[in-house]
Each structure stands twice: as structure tokens, then as C-alpha cells.
Amino acid sequence: METLQPILAEHPFFQKLEPEYLALITGCASNVKFDAGTYIFREGEEAHHFYLIRQGKVGLEIFIPELGPVTVQTAGEGELIGWSWLVPPYEWHFDGQALELTRAIALNAKCLRQKCEADHDLGYQLLKRFVTIMEQRLQATRLQLLDLYGSRT
Amino acid sequence: MVPVPCRVMRTYQETGDTFTLELESLSQDGFSFRPGQFNMLYIHGVGEVPISISGDPHKPESVVHTVRVVGIVTWGIKKLRRRDFLGIRGPFGTPWPVDLAEGNDVVIVAGGIGLAPLRPAIYDILARREKFGKFVLLYGTRGPSDILYFRQLEDWRARFDFDLHVTVDRAFGPWKGNVGVVTTLIPKAHFDPVNTVALICGPEVMMRFTILELLKKGIPEDKIFISMERNMKCGIGLCGHCQFGPHIVCRDGPVFPYSAVRHLLGIREI
Ligand SMILES: Cc1cc2nc3c(=O)[nH]c(=O)nc-3n(C[C@H](O)[C@H](O)[C@H](O)COP(=O)(O)OP(=O)(O)OC[C@H]3O[C@@H](n4cnc5c(N)ncnc54)[C@H](O)[C@@H]3O)c2cc1C
Ligand code: FES
């Protein structure tokens, strides 16, 4: 049977990951597809998965009463969404909407957490990659907060 | 140098606070300038401000400026109507190194109204597109309603030889495009870093972080160019008002190679 391992190996997030770890992670992976307009997850729901986007675009939204949904970030091909599965209570902090037809690999959170607990080297490899992404997102969020274009350009 | 009166041919609103002004060319030969240069625009009895030229360098019959209303003079310019007169001195300053970029890929990164000084470079490159490799424009602004030259960006995006990406800092409503700061577009852009010339214009903080991302991608420092803004008075290197470290921005800039100003960026009270 064909596995998702070659697809995972090509995704930028897993670049240079040892094949033995990739094989472990592949056991938690599944192929998913979302039509444009579908909500992949909603704020407050349990974060059962994180997603490696292969094609399409996902918007992370916050719902503000009286204003409606505000998109605060989009992620596209080669990017990843979701680290809520890593941090208790494992709940989404945003709504995630497929803005276009989106194909992704979903990684099952419980399955991965168990494997990381059992094999801390795998856990470390994954965390290293997540920390890099978190740092980039934090950096980008700080710039967003500065509202650069608002007053002086 | 005294301002030459110019007649307003057309004005059009670009966004809530920004408009474009088309002026009749100054002389019979037309108005010639190089992409990246600016004019001093003078409103009688109000004041004078530096504003980049945002029109097409291959269309000398008009002088085009895109202005964001922030204070007295820009508000005075905004109030001008068709056939009104405005004083102009210029063009001044150093241009974008478009000629030097020939044979290279070109990446333009613009933030907010920073797209205006870069538009002449875009026109120029598209006019002789075959002389350049890949051509990428990454444009970030505050929200969907703040996007400058919206229709023109749509037209450009339809071209097969121009890789154009727009992102906004946040989006309300039906926006289906990118959301996130402009620097997040850089890792995803396709170009050959060592053979790429980068032109950047926007708020200084945005330029600093853009430069970091471009360096991370492997673009050499000496191929990165930025446009600096400093308050100006004379515009011709006499009053010292626009001093930036050892540089006089109106004369030595506004376009600088990054290597010339690297040590000054981010330093307080220059
Ligand atoms: C080389 C150069 C090219 C420029 N090109 C353009 C251009 O193409 N289009 C354009 O709209 N502007 C451009 N500017 C900026 C423009 O010159 C200023 O916005 C203008 O001088 C403000 O004059 P004012 O009398 O309307 O506002 P002021 O009364 O001088 O200022 C009003 C308020 O605006 C703030 N302010 C001052 N300068 C700026 C600024 N640069 N940006 C935002 N807020 C400011 C002041 O701090 C003050 O709070 C350029 C500046 C330089 C140096
Ligand atoms: S504005 Fe006078 S020296 Fe530059």
C-alpha cells in the first residue's frame, strides 16, 4: 500500500527529518480535502489535528461581535496550521476556514503526543520545528501590532 | 530654484486617505524623470513638501503623484481641483538602479504608500521586460481597503511574466487574499537570490525586517536598495534639513544601497 511518507518528506516542515521519525509520524497522518468556505476547526473545539497544507489557502479568523470575522493570518502551500494540539488544554484559539479548495495532510494529535512521549527524540525533532515556526509567527505578529501603515509611512 | 506652476489635469481617490494627482507636463518636451525621484510640491501660502513621482517614466506628457493626506500641505494638495495650479520643483534625488538590475531577477517589496515611489520602476521594467529575469512584486498594506492602484495590480497579476503577491495586515469581511505582514511573503517567493536585485520602500521598520528576510534568502547586501524619507526643506542639498548620518537624503538619496546606510538603520536620533 502506498503511504504518505514521500509526501511528508517533501513538505518543508519535515525537511531533513530522519526516515525513522518520518515513518513514525506517517502512522498518524491522513490525506484531507476541504472545499472553499469550509470551516476546518472552530475556536474552543478540541484540537485533534494539525495540518500541513499542500495546496490552497486557510484563513485564521477571530470572531468579533458586531464586526464579524477578522482574518488575522493566512497560510498556504508548504505551510502549517495549528500548534494548539501541543499545549494543554489542546483547544483551538481561532476559527480556521478554507479560503480556497485546500488539500492538506492532517496529523492526529493524540497519536503524535503518544509517540512523542514514548520517543523523546522524536518529540525534540518536532518541537524544534514548531519553535522555529512559532518564532516566525511571533515576529510577524509583533510587526502586525505595530500597525506600521497606520500613522507614518 | 523657484517652483514652476503646473495645472491639475485629473485627481482620483485611491483609498480613504490617499489620492493620485495628474499634472500637465511642465515643458513642451514633457517631464522627464527617473524612477525613484521626487518633486517638491508647493501650495501658495501653505507650504512645500517632497512627494515621489508615481507615474510612468515613458509617458512624459504628465507628472503623476500619489499623496497620502497627513497634514496641512498634503491636505492643501488634496483640495486642488481640475485646472487649479500647483508649484513644482524637481525632479530631485537618486533613482532606483533599474539599469543596473538588467540581467538579474528583480524583487520589489513595497509597504503602504511605499508602492508609489516604486511604481515608475515597475513601469520601466515592464516596458523592457525581456531584459530582466524573474520579476516579483510583494506588496503589503494595512487592510483590503488600503490597497493602492487596485485595478492596476489586478491587470498586472494577470500577466504571465510578473509574479505579484499582495498581503494585508488584517482583513474584515470577504477578503480571500493573503493576511500577514509583507515579510511573510518573502520565503515563499521564487527568485535566484545571488542574481537578484531588491528594491524596497515602506515604513522604516518594515524595510529593516524585509532586509533581514532577503539576506536570509541569500540576496547579497550590495544588491539591496531602499528609499529613505526624511523631512525636507530645500530639496537640493543646501539646508541640511534632511541629514541622515553623513548623508543628505535629498541629494545622496532617497534611494540608497543598503550597504551605505546599514549602520544607520534603527539607530535613534540620527
Ligand atoms: C523623498 C520623499 C518622498 C516622499 N514621497 C511621498 C509620496 O509619494 N506620497 C506621500 O504621500 N508622501 C510622501 N512623502 C512624505 C511627505 O513628504 C509628507 O507626508 C509631507 O511632507 C507631510 O506634510 P504635511 O504638511 O501634509 O504634514 P505635516 O503637517 O508636516 O505633518 C502632519 C503629521 O503627519 C506626520 N508626518 C510627517 N511626515 C510624514 C510622513 N512622511 N508620513 C506620515 N506622516 C507624516 C507628522 O509627524 C505630523 O504628525 C515623501 C517624503 C520624502 C522625504
Ligand atoms: S532638504 Fe535641504 S539639504 Fe536636503
Tab-separated table of N, CA and C in Angstrom, chain A:
chain	number	residue	atom	x	y	z
A	1	MET	N	0.833	-1.205	0.000
A	1	MET	CA	0.000	0.000	0.000
A	1	MET	C	0.871	1.261	0.000
A	2	GLU	N	0.444	2.249	-0.782
A	2	GLU	CA	1.210	3.500	-0.799
A	2	GLU	C	1.034	4.240	0.520
A	3	THR	N	2.098	4.812	1.037
A	3	THR	CA	1.935	5.571	2.279
A	3	THR	C	2.140	7.050	1.978
A	4	LEU	N	1.858	7.864	2.985
A	4	LEU	CA	2.012	9.312	2.808
A	4	LEU	C	3.447	9.763	3.070
A	5	GLN	N	4.325	8.809	3.388
A	5	GLN	CA	5.679	9.190	3.788
A	5	GLN	C	6.413	10.051	2.738
A	6	PRO	N	6.354	9.686	1.431
A	6	PRO	CA	7.061	10.520	0.454
A	6	PRO	C	6.504	11.947	0.412
A	7	ILE	N	5.187	12.076	0.600
A	7	ILE	CA	4.579	13.419	0.571
A	7	ILE	C	5.039	14.212	1.795
A	8	LEU	N	5.051	13.547	2.944
A	8	LEU	CA	5.516	14.239	4.170
A	8	LEU	C	6.984	14.641	4.018
A	9	ALA	N	7.773	13.758	3.422
A	9	ALA	CA	9.213	14.027	3.294
A	9	ALA	C	9.463	15.264	2.451
A	10	GLU	N	8.534	15.538	1.519
A	10	GLU	CA	8.720	16.693	0.624
A	10	GLU	C	8.276	18.000	1.255
A	11	HIS	N	7.431	17.910	2.277
A	11	HIS	CA	6.898	19.144	2.865
A	11	HIS	C	8.020	19.895	3.597
A	12	PRO	N	8.103	21.232	3.390
A	12	PRO	CA	9.201	21.991	4.015
A	12	PRO	C	9.318	21.745	5.528
A	13	PHE	N	8.175	21.491	6.187
A	13	PHE	CA	8.213	21.332	7.644
A	13	PHE	C	9.059	20.127	8.059
A	14	PHE	N	9.074	19.102	7.244
A	14	PHE	CA	9.793	17.879	7.621
A	14	PHE	C	11.135	17.726	6.902
A	15	GLN	N	11.587	18.803	6.258
A	15	GLN	CA	12.872	18.727	5.562
A	15	GLN	C	13.954	18.216	6.502
A	16	LYS	N	14.754	17.298	6.015
A	16	LYS	CA	15.918	16.762	6.736
A	16	LYS	C	15.547	15.944	7.977
A	17	LEU	N	14.301	15.532	8.092
A	17	LEU	CA	13.949	14.665	9.227
A	17	LEU	C	14.350	13.230	8.879
A	18	GLU	N	14.951	12.541	9.867
A	18	GLU	CA	15.400	11.153	9.642
A	18	GLU	C	14.212	10.283	9.193
A	19	PRO	N	14.444	9.350	8.256
A	19	PRO	CA	13.356	8.496	7.766
A	19	PRO	C	12.667	7.715	8.885
A	20	GLU	N	13.422	7.300	9.921
A	20	GLU	CA	12.780	6.525	11.002
A	20	GLU	C	11.695	7.354	11.714
A	21	TYR	N	11.972	8.670	11.890
A	21	TYR	CA	10.963	9.523	12.526
A	21	TYR	C	9.809	9.782	11.575
A	22	LEU	N	10.147	9.966	10.300
A	22	LEU	CA	9.090	10.198	9.307
A	22	LEU	C	8.124	9.025	9.284
A	23	ALA	N	8.705	7.819	9.393
A	23	ALA	CA	7.865	6.620	9.372
A	23	ALA	C	6.917	6.631	10.563
A	24	LEU	N	7.437	7.042	11.734
A	24	LEU	CA	6.583	7.107	12.930
A	24	LEU	C	5.448	8.123	12.738
A	25	ILE	N	5.820	9.267	12.184
A	25	ILE	CA	4.829	10.342	12.004
A	25	ILE	C	3.790	9.941	10.955
A	26	THR	N	4.254	9.247	9.926
A	26	THR	CA	3.331	8.846	8.858
A	26	THR	C	2.171	8.010	9.415
A	27	GLY	N	2.470	7.265	10.460
A	27	GLY	CA	1.419	6.455	11.089
A	27	GLY	C	0.287	7.302	11.661
A	28	CYS	N	0.531	8.582	11.855
A	28	CYS	CA	-0.507	9.471	12.414
A	28	CYS	C	-1.118	10.374	11.337
A	29	ALA	N	-0.722	10.169	10.080
A	29	ALA	CA	-1.097	11.133	9.027
A	29	ALA	C	-2.253	10.625	8.179
A	30	SER	N	-3.062	11.573	7.707
A	30	SER	CA	-4.096	11.208	6.734
A	30	SER	C	-4.261	12.354	5.742
A	31	ASN	N	-4.735	11.989	4.564
A	31	ASN	CA	-4.934	12.963	3.498
A	31	ASN	C	-6.303	13.605	3.660
A	32	VAL	N	-6.388	14.927	3.597
A	32	VAL	CA	-7.703	15.568	3.746
A	32	VAL	C	-7.903	16.639	2.674
A	33	LYS	N	-9.155	16.938	2.412
A	33	LYS	CA	-9.503	17.947	1.405
A	33	LYS	C	-10.653	18.789	1.941
A	34	PHE	N	-10.562	20.111	1.786
A	34	PHE	CA	-11.642	20.991	2.257
A	34	PHE	C	-12.079	21.905	1.117
A	35	ASP	N	-13.375	21.955	0.888
A	35	ASP	CA	-13.877	22.872	-0.144
A	35	ASP	C	-13.774	24.306	0.360
A	36	ALA	N	-13.705	25.241	-0.595
A	36	ALA	CA	-13.650	26.664	-0.229
A	36	ALA	C	-14.861	27.000	0.644
A	37	GLY	N	-14.608	27.718	1.712
A	37	GLY	CA	-15.700	28.134	2.595
A	37	GLY	C	-15.927	27.198	3.773
A	38	THR	N	-15.300	26.025	3.750
A	38	THR	CA	-15.483	25.077	4.858
A	38	THR	C	-14.698	25.534	6.086
A	39	TYR	N	-15.324	25.414	7.245
A	39	TYR	CA	-14.577	25.664	8.481
A	39	TYR	C	-13.897	24.365	8.909
A	40	ILE	N	-12.593	24.390	8.992
A	40	ILE	CA	-11.821	23.190	9.320
A	40	ILE	C	-11.850	22.972	10.830
A	41	PHE	N	-11.831	24.062	11.560
A	41	PHE	CA	-11.977	23.991	13.013
A	41	PHE	C	-12.541	25.310	13.514
A	42	ARG	N	-13.060	25.248	14.719
A	42	ARG	CA	-13.663	26.439	15.326
A	42	ARG	C	-13.029	26.696	16.683
A	43	GLU	N	-12.968	27.971	17.031
A	43	GLU	CA	-12.415	28.373	18.319
A	43	GLU	C	-13.101	27.591	19.446
A	44	GLY	N	-12.307	27.091	20.389
A	44	GLY	CA	-12.867	26.389	21.555
A	44	GLY	C	-12.996	24.888	21.349
A	45	GLU	N	-12.993	24.441	20.096
A	45	GLU	CA	-13.064	22.991	19.851
A	45	GLU	C	-11.741	22.335	20.222
A	46	GLU	N	-11.829	21.042	20.491
A	46	GLU	CA	-10.588	20.321	20.801
A	46	GLU	C	-9.728	20.225	19.539
A	47	ALA	N	-8.433	20.443	19.716
A	47	ALA	CA	-7.524	20.404	18.555
A	47	ALA	C	-7.074	18.969	18.329
A	48	HIS	N	-7.814	18.289	17.477
A	48	HIS	CA	-7.497	16.878	17.227
A	48	HIS	C	-6.349	16.723	16.238
A	49	HIS	N	-6.080	17.757	15.465
A	49	HIS	CA	-5.097	17.633	14.384
A	49	HIS	C	-4.270	18.898	14.244
A	50	PHE	N	-3.134	18.778	13.546
A	50	PHE	CA	-2.581	19.958	12.884
A	50	PHE	C	-2.437	19.613	11.415
A	51	TYR	N	-2.261	20.653	10.583
A	51	TYR	CA	-2.377	20.438	9.137
A	51	TYR	C	-1.153	20.977	8.403
A	52	LEU	N	-0.658	20.160	7.489
A	52	LEU	CA	0.383	20.623	6.572
A	52	LEU	C	-0.315	20.886	5.249
A	53	ILE	N	-0.292	22.129	4.825
A	53	ILE	CA	-1.061	22.476	3.624
A	53	ILE	C	-0.245	22.111	2.381
A	54	ARG	N	-0.887	21.392	1.475
A	54	ARG	CA	-0.209	21.009	0.229
A	54	ARG	C	-0.636	21.917	-0.900
A	55	GLN	N	-1.866	22.413	-0.799
A	55	GLN	CA	-2.410	23.242	-1.872
A	55	GLN	C	-3.583	24.012	-1.293
A	56	GLY	N	-3.749	25.274	-1.743
A	56	GLY	CA	-4.885	26.058	-1.264
A	56	GLY	C	-4.483	27.073	-0.206
A	57	LYS	N	-5.475	27.553	0.502
A	57	LYS	CA	-5.195	28.608	1.485
A	57	LYS	C	-6.195	28.526	2.635
A	58	VAL	N	-5.687	28.670	3.853
A	58	VAL	CA	-6.547	28.632	5.044
A	58	VAL	C	-6.409	29.958	5.787
A	59	GLY	N	-7.549	30.522	6.178
A	59	GLY	CA	-7.524	31.766	6.935
A	59	GLY	C	-7.793	31.481	8.404
A	60	LEU	N	-7.001	32.109	9.281
A	60	LEU	CA	-7.272	32.011	10.717
A	60	LEU	C	-8.072	33.242	11.115
A	61	GLU	N	-9.204	33.018	11.710
A	61	GLU	CA	-10.116	34.128	11.998
A	61	GLU	C	-10.452	34.212	13.477
A	62	ILE	N	-10.701	35.446	13.895
A	62	ILE	CA	-11.270	35.653	15.224
A	62	ILE	C	-12.634	36.293	15.006
A	63	PHE	N	-13.625	35.820	15.720
A	63	PHE	CA	-14.946	36.423	15.567
A	63	PHE	C	-15.105	37.543	16.584
A	64	ILE	N	-15.368	38.746	16.078
A	64	ILE	CA	-15.578	39.879	16.984
A	64	ILE	C	-17.047	40.278	16.892
A	65	PRO	N	-17.774	40.172	18.012
A	65	PRO	CA	-19.192	40.553	17.954
A	65	PRO	C	-19.332	41.970	17.401
A	66	GLU	N	-20.289	42.206	16.569
A	66	GLU	CA	-20.574	43.475	15.897
A	66	GLU	C	-19.672	43.738	14.697
A	67	LEU	N	-18.500	43.112	14.653
A	67	LEU	CA	-17.628	43.309	13.483
A	67	LEU	C	-17.662	42.096	12.572
A	68	GLY	N	-17.900	40.950	13.180
A	68	GLY	CA	-17.864	39.713	12.394
A	68	GLY	C	-16.478	39.102	12.419
A	69	PRO	N	-16.223	38.199	11.479
A	69	PRO	CA	-14.930	37.526	11.479
A	69	PRO	C	-13.811	38.453	10.974
A	70	VAL	N	-12.680	38.427	11.664
A	70	VAL	CA	-11.498	39.186	11.236
A	70	VAL	C	-10.403	38.168	10.941
A	71	THR	N	-9.876	38.206	9.726
A	71	THR	CA	-8.799	37.283	9.390
A	71	THR	C	-7.488	37.883	9.870
A	72	VAL	N	-6.755	37.125	10.675
A	72	VAL	CA	-5.509	37.658	11.229
A	72	VAL	C	-4.275	37.039	10.572
A	73	GLN	N	-4.503	35.941	9.862
A	73	GLN	CA	-3.365	35.310	9.197
A	73	GLN	C	-3.883	34.316	8.171
A	74	THR	N	-3.149	34.172	7.094
A	74	THR	CA	-3.472	33.084	6.165
A	74	THR	C	-2.245	32.196	6.036
A	75	ALA	N	-2.482	30.929	5.729
A	75	ALA	CA	-1.374	30.001	5.486
A	75	ALA	C	-1.672	29.267	4.190
A	76	GLY	N	-0.640	29.083	3.386
A	76	GLY	CA	-0.828	28.457	2.078
A	76	GLY	C	0.106	27.290	1.874
A	77	GLU	N	0.262	26.946	0.606
A	77	GLU	CA	1.061	25.788	0.213
A	77	GLU	C	2.422	25.760	0.910
A	78	GLY	N	2.773	24.628	1.471
A	78	GLY	CA	4.082	24.483	2.114
A	78	GLY	C	4.088	24.962	3.553
A	79	GLU	N	2.947	25.481	4.015
A	79	GLU	CA	2.909	25.994	5.397
A	79	GLU	C	2.087	25.068	6.292
A	80	LEU	N	2.052	25.455	7.551
A	80	LEU	CA	1.420	24.586	8.544
A	80	LEU	C	0.431	25.402	9.366
A	81	ILE	N	-0.661	24.766	9.793
A	81	ILE	CA	-1.509	25.447	10.773
A	81	ILE	C	-1.747	24.554	11.983
A	82	GLY	N	-1.673	25.204	13.135
A	82	GLY	CA	-2.068	24.559	14.375
A	82	GLY	C	-0.928	24.100	15.248
A	83	TRP	N	-0.842	24.718	16.423
A	83	TRP	CA	0.011	24.130	17.450
A	83	TRP	C	-0.769	23.976	18.759
A	84	SER	N	-2.077	24.202	18.694
A	84	SER	CA	-2.904	24.058	19.895
A	84	SER	C	-2.856	22.626	20.404
A	85	TRP	N	-2.617	21.674	19.512
A	85	TRP	CA	-2.574	20.256	19.898
A	85	TRP	C	-1.385	19.956	20.815
A	86	LEU	N	-0.436	20.906	20.891
A	86	LEU	CA	0.782	20.696	21.676
A	86	LEU	C	0.646	21.192	23.105
A	87	VAL	N	-0.294	22.126	23.289
A	87	VAL	CA	-0.351	22.835	24.575
A	87	VAL	C	-1.707	22.607	25.248
A	88	PRO	N	-1.707	22.045	26.472
A	88	PRO	CA	-2.995	21.851	27.150
A	88	PRO	C	-3.717	23.190	27.267
A	89	PRO	N	-4.994	23.258	27.205
A	89	PRO	CA	-5.974	22.147	27.157
A	89	PRO	C	-6.250	21.645	25.731
A	90	TYR	N	-5.346	21.848	24.814
A	90	TYR	CA	-5.491	21.331	23.437
A	90	TYR	C	-6.776	21.814	22.770
A	91	GLU	N	-6.960	23.124	22.797
A	91	GLU	CA	-8.153	23.697	22.149
A	91	GLU	C	-7.732	24.753	21.123
A	92	TRP	N	-8.501	24.850	20.038
A	92	TRP	CA	-8.209	25.878	19.027
A	92	TRP	C	-8.493	27.276	19.577
A	93	HIS	N	-7.638	28.212	19.228
A	93	HIS	CA	-7.857	29.595	19.669
A	93	HIS	C	-8.461	30.457	18.572
A	94	PHE	N	-8.555	29.895	17.381
A	94	PHE	CA	-9.096	30.623	16.228
A	94	PHE	C	-10.073	29.722	15.481
A	95	ASP	N	-10.824	30.361	14.575
A	95	ASP	CA	-11.548	29.572	13.574
A	95	ASP	C	-10.605	29.414	12.385
A	96	GLY	N	-10.650	28.272	11.744
A	96	GLY	CA	-9.824	28.060	10.540
A	96	GLY	C	-10.730	27.756	9.362
A	97	GLN	N	-10.690	28.637	8.344
A	97	GLN	CA	-11.571	28.464	7.193
A	97	GLN	C	-10.753	28.231	5.927
A	98	ALA	N	-11.145	27.230	5.134
A	98	ALA	CA	-10.501	27.046	3.830
A	98	ALA	C	-10.999	28.173	2.922
A	99	LEU	N	-10.070	29.033	2.462
A	99	LEU	CA	-10.475	30.156	1.612
A	99	LEU	C	-10.554	29.723	0.158
A	100	GLU	N	-9.848	28.655	-0.156
A	100	GLU	CA	-9.886	28.065	-1.498
A	100	GLU	C	-10.011	26.566	-1.279
A	101	LEU	N	-10.184	25.846	-2.358
A	101	LEU	CA	-10.115	24.391	-2.251
A	101	LEU	C	-8.734	24.060	-1.668
A	102	THR	N	-8.721	23.346	-0.554
A	102	THR	CA	-7.462	23.120	0.155
A	102	THR	C	-7.214	21.629	0.348
A	103	ARG	N	-6.020	21.196	-0.029
A	103	ARG	CA	-5.605	19.821	0.238
A	103	ARG	C	-4.503	19.872	1.278
A	104	ALA	N	-4.572	18.967	2.240
A	104	ALA	CA	-3.595	19.003	3.333
A	104	ALA	C	-3.346	17.600	3.862
A	105	ILE	N	-2.299	17.477	4.642
A	105	ILE	CA	-2.088	16.263	5.415
A	105	ILE	C	-2.476	16.615	6.848
A	106	ALA	N	-3.397	15.829	7.414
A	106	ALA	CA	-3.794	16.055	8.805
A	106	ALA	C	-2.980	15.113	9.681
A	107	LEU	N	-2.434	15.648	10.758
A	107	LEU	CA	-1.678	14.792	11.677
A	107	LEU	C	-2.444	14.687	12.977
A	108	ASN	N	-2.724	13.461	13.349
A	108	ASN	CA	-3.573	13.214	14.508
A	108	ASN	C	-2.829	13.544	15.806
A	109	ALA	N	-3.451	14.389	16.613
A	109	ALA	CA	-2.786	14.940	17.789
A	109	ALA	C	-2.501	13.878	18.858
A	110	LYS	N	-3.520	13.086	19.200
A	110	LYS	CA	-3.313	12.095	20.269
A	110	LYS	C	-2.236	11.107	19.868
A	111	CYS	N	-2.330	10.636	18.644
A	111	CYS	CA	-1.370	9.673	18.103
A	111	CYS	C	0.058	10.252	18.202
A	112	LEU	N	0.209	11.513	17.807
A	112	LEU	CA	1.542	12.123	17.829
A	112	LEU	C	2.042	12.350	19.249
A	113	ARG	N	1.136	12.811	20.113
A	113	ARG	CA	1.547	13.062	21.505
A	113	ARG	C	2.033	11.767	22.148
A	114	GLN	N	1.312	10.689	21.881
A	114	GLN	CA	1.726	9.395	22.455
A	114	GLN	C	3.104	8.995	21.944
A	115	LYS	N	3.318	9.172	20.642
A	115	LYS	CA	4.610	8.770	20.072
A	115	LYS	C	5.742	9.659	20.605
A	116	CYS	N	5.432	10.918	20.811
A	116	CYS	CA	6.459	11.831	21.346
A	116	CYS	C	6.795	11.485	22.803
A	117	GLU	N	5.756	11.100	23.559
A	117	GLU	CA	6.019	10.696	24.948
A	117	GLU	C	6.891	9.440	24.973
A	118	ALA	N	6.605	8.529	24.048
A	118	ALA	CA	7.335	7.256	24.018
A	118	ALA	C	8.758	7.444	23.483
A	119	ASP	N	8.946	8.400	22.608
A	119	ASP	CA	10.260	8.593	21.983
A	119	ASP	C	10.584	10.094	22.043
A	120	HIS	N	11.337	10.486	23.056
A	120	HIS	CA	11.599	11.908	23.261
A	120	HIS	C	12.445	12.506	22.156
A	121	ASP	N	13.234	11.686	21.476
A	121	ASP	CA	14.000	12.218	20.347
A	121	ASP	C	13.059	12.695	19.243
A	122	LEU	N	12.052	11.905	18.998
A	122	LEU	CA	11.043	12.319	18.012
A	122	LEU	C	10.388	13.620	18.495
A	123	GLY	N	10.029	13.651	19.773
A	123	GLY	CA	9.405	14.844	20.352
A	123	GLY	C	10.287	16.067	20.176
A	124	TYR	N	11.578	15.888	20.404
A	124	TYR	CA	12.519	17.012	20.284
A	124	TYR	C	12.596	17.493	18.824
A	125	GLN	N	12.657	16.552	17.899
A	125	GLN	CA	12.705	16.926	16.487
A	125	GLN	C	11.466	17.737	16.099
A	126	LEU	N	10.316	17.290	16.573
A	126	LEU	CA	9.081	18.007	16.234
A	126	LEU	C	9.047	19.388	16.893
A	127	LEU	N	9.414	19.404	18.182
A	127	LEU	CA	9.377	20.688	18.903
A	127	LEU	C	10.312	21.711	18.281
A	128	LYS	N	11.502	21.245	17.870
A	128	LYS	CA	12.462	22.159	17.234
A	128	LYS	C	11.817	22.840	16.027
A	129	ARG	N	11.097	22.048	15.262
A	129	ARG	CA	10.464	22.604	14.069
A	129	ARG	C	9.317	23.554	14.436
A	130	PHE	N	8.563	23.171	15.451
A	130	PHE	CA	7.457	24.049	15.860
A	130	PHE	C	7.970	25.365	16.445
A	131	VAL	N	9.044	25.281	17.210
A	131	VAL	CA	9.564	26.505	17.827
A	131	VAL	C	10.004	27.492	16.745
A	132	THR	N	10.595	26.979	15.681
A	132	THR	CA	11.019	27.860	14.583
A	132	THR	C	9.804	28.576	13.997
A	133	ILE	N	8.745	27.804	13.790
A	133	ILE	CA	7.542	28.423	13.212
A	133	ILE	C	6.915	29.407	14.186
A	134	MET	N	6.901	29.025	15.473
A	134	MET	CA	6.320	29.938	16.472
A	134	MET	C	7.105	31.248	16.519
A	135	GLU	N	8.421	31.143	16.397
A	135	GLU	CA	9.258	32.346	16.441
A	135	GLU	C	8.945	33.246	15.250
A	136	GLN	N	8.802	32.629	14.079
A	136	GLN	CA	8.477	33.426	12.883
A	136	GLN	C	7.115	34.090	13.034
A	137	ARG	N	6.159	33.328	13.558
A	137	ARG	CA	4.804	33.894	13.697
A	137	ARG	C	4.782	34.999	14.753
A	138	LEU	N	5.553	34.818	15.818
A	138	LEU	CA	5.598	35.841	16.861
A	138	LEU	C	6.190	37.138	16.288
A	139	GLN	N	7.253	36.971	15.536
A	139	GLN	CA	7.908	38.101	14.878
A	139	GLN	C	6.902	38.839	13.983
A	140	ALA	N	6.174	38.066	13.184
A	140	ALA	CA	5.199	38.661	12.260
A	140	ALA	C	4.076	39.342	13.045
A	141	THR	N	3.648	38.713	14.142
A	141	THR	CA	2.567	39.300	14.938
A	141	THR	C	3.009	40.620	15.550
A	142	ARG	N	4.262	40.665	16.000
A	142	ARG	CA	4.762	41.927	16.576
A	142	ARG	C	4.711	43.044	15.544
A	143	LEU	N	5.097	42.716	14.314
A	143	LEU	CA	5.050	43.737	13.261
A	143	LEU	C	3.608	44.159	12.991
A	144	GLN	N	2.713	43.179	12.988
A	144	GLN	CA	1.291	43.499	12.779
A	144	GLN	C	0.799	44.452	13.856
A	145	LEU	N	1.242	44.179	15.111
A	145	LEU	CA	0.793	45.003	16.238
A	145	LEU	C	1.268	46.444	16.106
A	146	LEU	N	2.406	46.634	15.454
A	146	LEU	CA	2.932	47.989	15.320
A	146	LEU	C	2.049	48.847	14.416
A	147	ASP	N	1.182	48.205	13.649
A	147	ASP	CA	0.297	48.921	12.734
A	147	ASP	C	1.109	49.913	11.898
A	148	LEU	N	2.111	49.366	11.211
A	148	LEU	CA	3.107	50.175	10.515
A	148	LEU	C	2.538	51.198	9.547
A	149	TYR	N	1.477	50.798	8.868
A	149	TYR	CA	0.978	51.665	7.799
A	149	TYR	C	-0.066	52.645	8.310
A	150	GLY	N	-0.389	52.545	9.614
A	150	GLY	CA	-1.470	53.346	10.139
A	150	GLY	C	-1.147	54.817	10.248
A	151	SER	N	-0.005	55.147	10.845
A	151	SER	CA	0.268	56.563	11.088
A	151	SER	C	1.310	57.118	10.135
A	152	ARG	N	2.550	56.667	10.271
A	152	ARG	CA	3.604	57.177	9.390
A	152	ARG	C	3.992	56.097	8.399
A	153	THR	N	4.136	56.469	7.156
A	153	THR	CA	4.710	55.533	6.187
A	153	THR	C	5.915	56.172	5.558
